[in-house]
Coordinates of C-alpha atoms in Angstrom, one line a residue:
X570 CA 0.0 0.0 0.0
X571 CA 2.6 2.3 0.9
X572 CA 4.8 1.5 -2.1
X573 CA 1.4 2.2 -4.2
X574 CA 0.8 5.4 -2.7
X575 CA 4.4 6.9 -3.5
X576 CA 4.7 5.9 -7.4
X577 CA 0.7 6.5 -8.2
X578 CA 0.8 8.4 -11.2
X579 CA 0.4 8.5 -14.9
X580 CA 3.5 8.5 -17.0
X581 CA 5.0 10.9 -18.4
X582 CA 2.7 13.3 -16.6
X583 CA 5.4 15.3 -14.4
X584 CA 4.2 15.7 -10.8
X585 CA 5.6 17.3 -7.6
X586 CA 5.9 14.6 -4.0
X587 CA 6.0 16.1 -0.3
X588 CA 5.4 14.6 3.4
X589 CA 3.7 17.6 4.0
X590 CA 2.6 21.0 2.3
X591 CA 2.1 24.8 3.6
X592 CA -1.6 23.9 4.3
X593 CA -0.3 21.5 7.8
X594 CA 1.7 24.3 8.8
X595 CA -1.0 26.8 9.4
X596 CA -3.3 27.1 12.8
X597 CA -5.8 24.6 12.8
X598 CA -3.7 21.7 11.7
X599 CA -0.5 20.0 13.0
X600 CA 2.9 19.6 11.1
X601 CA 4.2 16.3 10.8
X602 CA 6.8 16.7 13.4
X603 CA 4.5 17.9 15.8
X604 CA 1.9 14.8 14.4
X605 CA 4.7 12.3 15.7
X606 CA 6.5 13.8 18.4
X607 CA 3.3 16.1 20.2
X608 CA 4.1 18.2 22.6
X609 CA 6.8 16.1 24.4
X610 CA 8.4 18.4 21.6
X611 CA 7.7 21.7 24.0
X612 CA 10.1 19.9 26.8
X613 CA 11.9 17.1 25.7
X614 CA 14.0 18.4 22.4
X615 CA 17.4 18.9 24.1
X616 CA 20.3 16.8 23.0
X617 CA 20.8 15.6 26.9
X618 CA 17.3 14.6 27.0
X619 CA 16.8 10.6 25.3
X620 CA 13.3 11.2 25.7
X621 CA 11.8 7.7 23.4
X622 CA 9.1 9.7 22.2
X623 CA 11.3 12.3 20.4
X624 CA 13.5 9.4 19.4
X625 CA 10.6 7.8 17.5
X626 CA 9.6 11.2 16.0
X627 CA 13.2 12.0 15.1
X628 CA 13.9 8.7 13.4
X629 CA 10.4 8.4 10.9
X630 CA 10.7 12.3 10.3
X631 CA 14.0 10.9 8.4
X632 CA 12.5 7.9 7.0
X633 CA 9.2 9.9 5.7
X634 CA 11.2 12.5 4.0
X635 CA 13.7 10.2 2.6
X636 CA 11.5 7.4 0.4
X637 CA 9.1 10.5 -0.4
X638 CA 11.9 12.4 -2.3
X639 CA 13.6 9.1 -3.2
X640 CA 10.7 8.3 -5.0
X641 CA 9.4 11.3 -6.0
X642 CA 8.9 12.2 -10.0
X643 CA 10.2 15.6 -11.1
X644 CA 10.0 17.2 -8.2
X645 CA 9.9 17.5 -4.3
X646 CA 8.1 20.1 -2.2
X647 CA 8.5 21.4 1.5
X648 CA 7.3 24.1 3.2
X649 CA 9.7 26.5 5.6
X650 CA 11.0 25.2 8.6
X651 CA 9.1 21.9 8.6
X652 CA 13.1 20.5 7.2
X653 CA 14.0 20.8 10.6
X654 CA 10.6 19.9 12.4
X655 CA 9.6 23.5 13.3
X656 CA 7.5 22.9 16.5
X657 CA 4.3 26.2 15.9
X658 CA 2.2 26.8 13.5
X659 CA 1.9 29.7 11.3
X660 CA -0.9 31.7 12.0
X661 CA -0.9 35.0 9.2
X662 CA -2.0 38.2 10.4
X663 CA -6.2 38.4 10.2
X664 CA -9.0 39.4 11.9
X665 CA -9.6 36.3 13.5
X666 CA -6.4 37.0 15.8
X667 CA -6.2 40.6 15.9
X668 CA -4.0 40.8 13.0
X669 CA -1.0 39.6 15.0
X670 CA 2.0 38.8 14.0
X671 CA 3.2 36.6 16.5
X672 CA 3.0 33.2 14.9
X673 CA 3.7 34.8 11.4
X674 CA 7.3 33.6 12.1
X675 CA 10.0 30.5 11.4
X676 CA 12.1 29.9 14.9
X677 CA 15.8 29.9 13.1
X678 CA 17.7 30.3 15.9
X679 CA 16.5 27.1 17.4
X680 CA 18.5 24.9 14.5
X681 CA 20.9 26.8 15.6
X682 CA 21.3 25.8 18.7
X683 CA 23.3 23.2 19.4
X684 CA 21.7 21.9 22.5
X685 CA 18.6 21.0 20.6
X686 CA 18.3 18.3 18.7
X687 CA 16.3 20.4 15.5
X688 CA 19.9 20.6 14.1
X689 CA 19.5 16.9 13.9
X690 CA 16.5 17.1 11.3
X691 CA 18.6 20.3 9.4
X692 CA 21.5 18.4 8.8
X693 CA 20.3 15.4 7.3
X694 CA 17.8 17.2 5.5
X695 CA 21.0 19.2 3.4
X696 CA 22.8 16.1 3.0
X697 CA 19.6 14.5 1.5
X698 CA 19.2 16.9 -0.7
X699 CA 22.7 17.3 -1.6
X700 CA 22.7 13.2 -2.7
X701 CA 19.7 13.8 -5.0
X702 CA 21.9 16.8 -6.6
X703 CA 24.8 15.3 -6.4
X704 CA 23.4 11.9 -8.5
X705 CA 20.6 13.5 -10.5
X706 CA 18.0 11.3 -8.6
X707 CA 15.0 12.9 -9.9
X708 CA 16.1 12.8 -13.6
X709 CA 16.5 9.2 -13.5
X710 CA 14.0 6.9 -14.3
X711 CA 11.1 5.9 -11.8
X712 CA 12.4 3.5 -9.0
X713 CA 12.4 -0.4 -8.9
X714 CA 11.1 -1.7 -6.4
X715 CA 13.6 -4.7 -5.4
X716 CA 12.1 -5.7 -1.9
X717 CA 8.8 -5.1 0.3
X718 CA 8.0 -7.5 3.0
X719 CA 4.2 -6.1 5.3
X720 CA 5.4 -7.9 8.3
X721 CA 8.6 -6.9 8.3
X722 CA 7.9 -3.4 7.6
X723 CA 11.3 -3.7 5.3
X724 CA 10.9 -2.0 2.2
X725 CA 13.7 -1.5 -0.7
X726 CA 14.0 0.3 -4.3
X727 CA 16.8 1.2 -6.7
X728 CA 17.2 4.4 -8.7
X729 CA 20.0 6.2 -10.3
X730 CA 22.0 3.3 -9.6
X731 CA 21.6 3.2 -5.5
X732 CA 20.0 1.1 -3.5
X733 CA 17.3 2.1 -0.6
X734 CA 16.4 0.4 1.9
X735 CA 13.9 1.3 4.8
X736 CA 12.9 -0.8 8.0
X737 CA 9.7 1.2 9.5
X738 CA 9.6 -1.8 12.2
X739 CA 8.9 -0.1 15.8
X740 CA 11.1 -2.8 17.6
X741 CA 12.8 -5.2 15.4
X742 CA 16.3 -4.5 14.1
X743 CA 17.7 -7.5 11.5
X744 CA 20.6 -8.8 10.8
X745 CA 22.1 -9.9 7.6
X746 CA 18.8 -8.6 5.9
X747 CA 18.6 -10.4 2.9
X748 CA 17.3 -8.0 -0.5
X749 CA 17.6 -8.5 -4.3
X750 CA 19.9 -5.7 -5.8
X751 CA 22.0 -5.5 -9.0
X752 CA 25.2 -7.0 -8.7
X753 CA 28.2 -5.3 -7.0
X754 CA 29.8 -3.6 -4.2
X755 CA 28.1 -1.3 -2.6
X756 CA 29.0 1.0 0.4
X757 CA 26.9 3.4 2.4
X758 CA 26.6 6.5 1.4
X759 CA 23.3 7.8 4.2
X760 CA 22.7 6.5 7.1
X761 CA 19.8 8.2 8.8
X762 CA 20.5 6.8 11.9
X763 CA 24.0 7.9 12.3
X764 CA 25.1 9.8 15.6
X765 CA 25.5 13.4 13.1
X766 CA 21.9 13.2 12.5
X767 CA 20.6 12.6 16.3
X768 CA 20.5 8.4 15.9
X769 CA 22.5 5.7 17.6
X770 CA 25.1 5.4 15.4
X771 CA 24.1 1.1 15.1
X772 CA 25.7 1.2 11.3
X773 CA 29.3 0.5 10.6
X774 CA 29.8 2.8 7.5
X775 CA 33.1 1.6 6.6
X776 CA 31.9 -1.7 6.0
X777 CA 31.5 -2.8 2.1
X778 CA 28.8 -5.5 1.1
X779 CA 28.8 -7.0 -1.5
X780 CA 25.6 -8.2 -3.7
X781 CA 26.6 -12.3 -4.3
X782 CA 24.8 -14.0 -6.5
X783 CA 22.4 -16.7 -4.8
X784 CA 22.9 -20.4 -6.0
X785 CA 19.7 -21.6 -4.5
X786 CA 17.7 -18.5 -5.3
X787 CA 15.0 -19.4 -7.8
X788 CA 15.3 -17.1 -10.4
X789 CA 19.7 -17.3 -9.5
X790 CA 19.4 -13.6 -8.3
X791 CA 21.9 -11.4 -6.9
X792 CA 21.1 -10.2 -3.1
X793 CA 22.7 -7.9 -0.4
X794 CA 22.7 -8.6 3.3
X795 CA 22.7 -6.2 5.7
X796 CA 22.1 -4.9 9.3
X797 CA 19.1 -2.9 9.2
X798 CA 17.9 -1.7 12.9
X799 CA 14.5 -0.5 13.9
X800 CA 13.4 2.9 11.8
X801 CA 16.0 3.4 10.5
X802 CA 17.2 3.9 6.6
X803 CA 20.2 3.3 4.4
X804 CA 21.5 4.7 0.6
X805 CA 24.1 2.6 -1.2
X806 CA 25.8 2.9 -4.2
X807 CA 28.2 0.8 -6.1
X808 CA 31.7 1.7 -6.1

């Protein structure tokens, strides 16, 4: 279903993916940080603080932007702020509130603090963005889906030559995590749950894997295994 959901659309008819548009950041509705995290986020975002609600919030708010920009068409949307999981909404100036202008704001000084973990979101955020620059992404073809497993909550694509691979499971992490790719080796090149982007640091990014072709496989194809812990998401490429 979820797979469905991102790739939906006609082809050749250019279209534009987000998590979440301007319309969830104004009063009335909730952004999707503040959907995931509520408002543990108004006392529990400093870095000293391993609160697990924020930890859950941090790690999907990756995942979520990630396989909707990975496989996204022509384009990818989001809305001021909400790249670092601003925490208010934005409520213009109007009648309704006295024409104020005290929610007709973006909080930028609290990604720049580095005692709260927004800085977390930022950074991967720029060095997402800077992968799908950096490899043309979204002028590739559409993605192939090489894995999806309901139970599991494992799901895995390849576009542009790189490999993506999501666990959304809330408590299981797997090991040697088998997944059909194209033949190879292949080294990590994001890791959303690496310490620099507020995770646990789990992944060994050094490590090279390799994508061996299975004997007993019935259709003889090649597969990669790796460590894949809970929520958390990894981009390969082939050296």
């Amino acid at each position: 279903h979820l797979w469905f959901e991102l790739t939906n659309r006609r082809r050749g008819e250019r279209t534009v993916s987000y998590a979440e548009s301007h319309d969830q950041a104004l009063v009335g509705d909730q952004t999707l940080m503040f959907r995931l995290a509520g408002s543990a986020m108004y006392d529990h975002m400093t870095v000293s603080d391993p609160h697990p609600g924020i930890d859950r919030a941090l790690a999907l708010h990756k995942l979520i932007r990630l396989i909707t920009l990975a496989s996204a068409d022509k384009g990818y949307l989001t809305f001021m702020g909400n790249e670092f999981g601003h925490p208010d909404w934005i409520d213009f100036p109007r009648e309704g509130n006295d024409w104020s202008c005290a929610y007709a704001r973006r909080q930028w000084s609290l990604v720049d603090d580095p005692l709260l973990k927004y800085r977390y979101l930022a950074l991967f955020d720029a060095d997402m963005i800077a992968l799908v620059n950096n490899t043309d992404l979204l002028l590739a073809p559409q993605s192939s889906l090489l894995h999806e497993h309901s139970e599991d909550k494992v799901i895995a694509f390849e576009r542009a030559g790189l490999v993506f691979a999501f666990n959304f499971h809330p408590t299981r992490s797997y090991e040697s995590y088998r997944l059909q790719a194209p033949p190879g080796k292949y080294h990590i090149i994001l890791d959303s749950d690496a310490s620099k982007y507020g995770g646990h640091g789990r992944v060994d990014g050094a490590v090279e894997h390799f994508a061996a072709f299975m004997v007993n496989h019935p259709r003889g194809n090649h597969e990669l295994s790796l460590y894949l812990p809970t929520r958390t998401a990894l981009v390969l490429a082939r050296a």
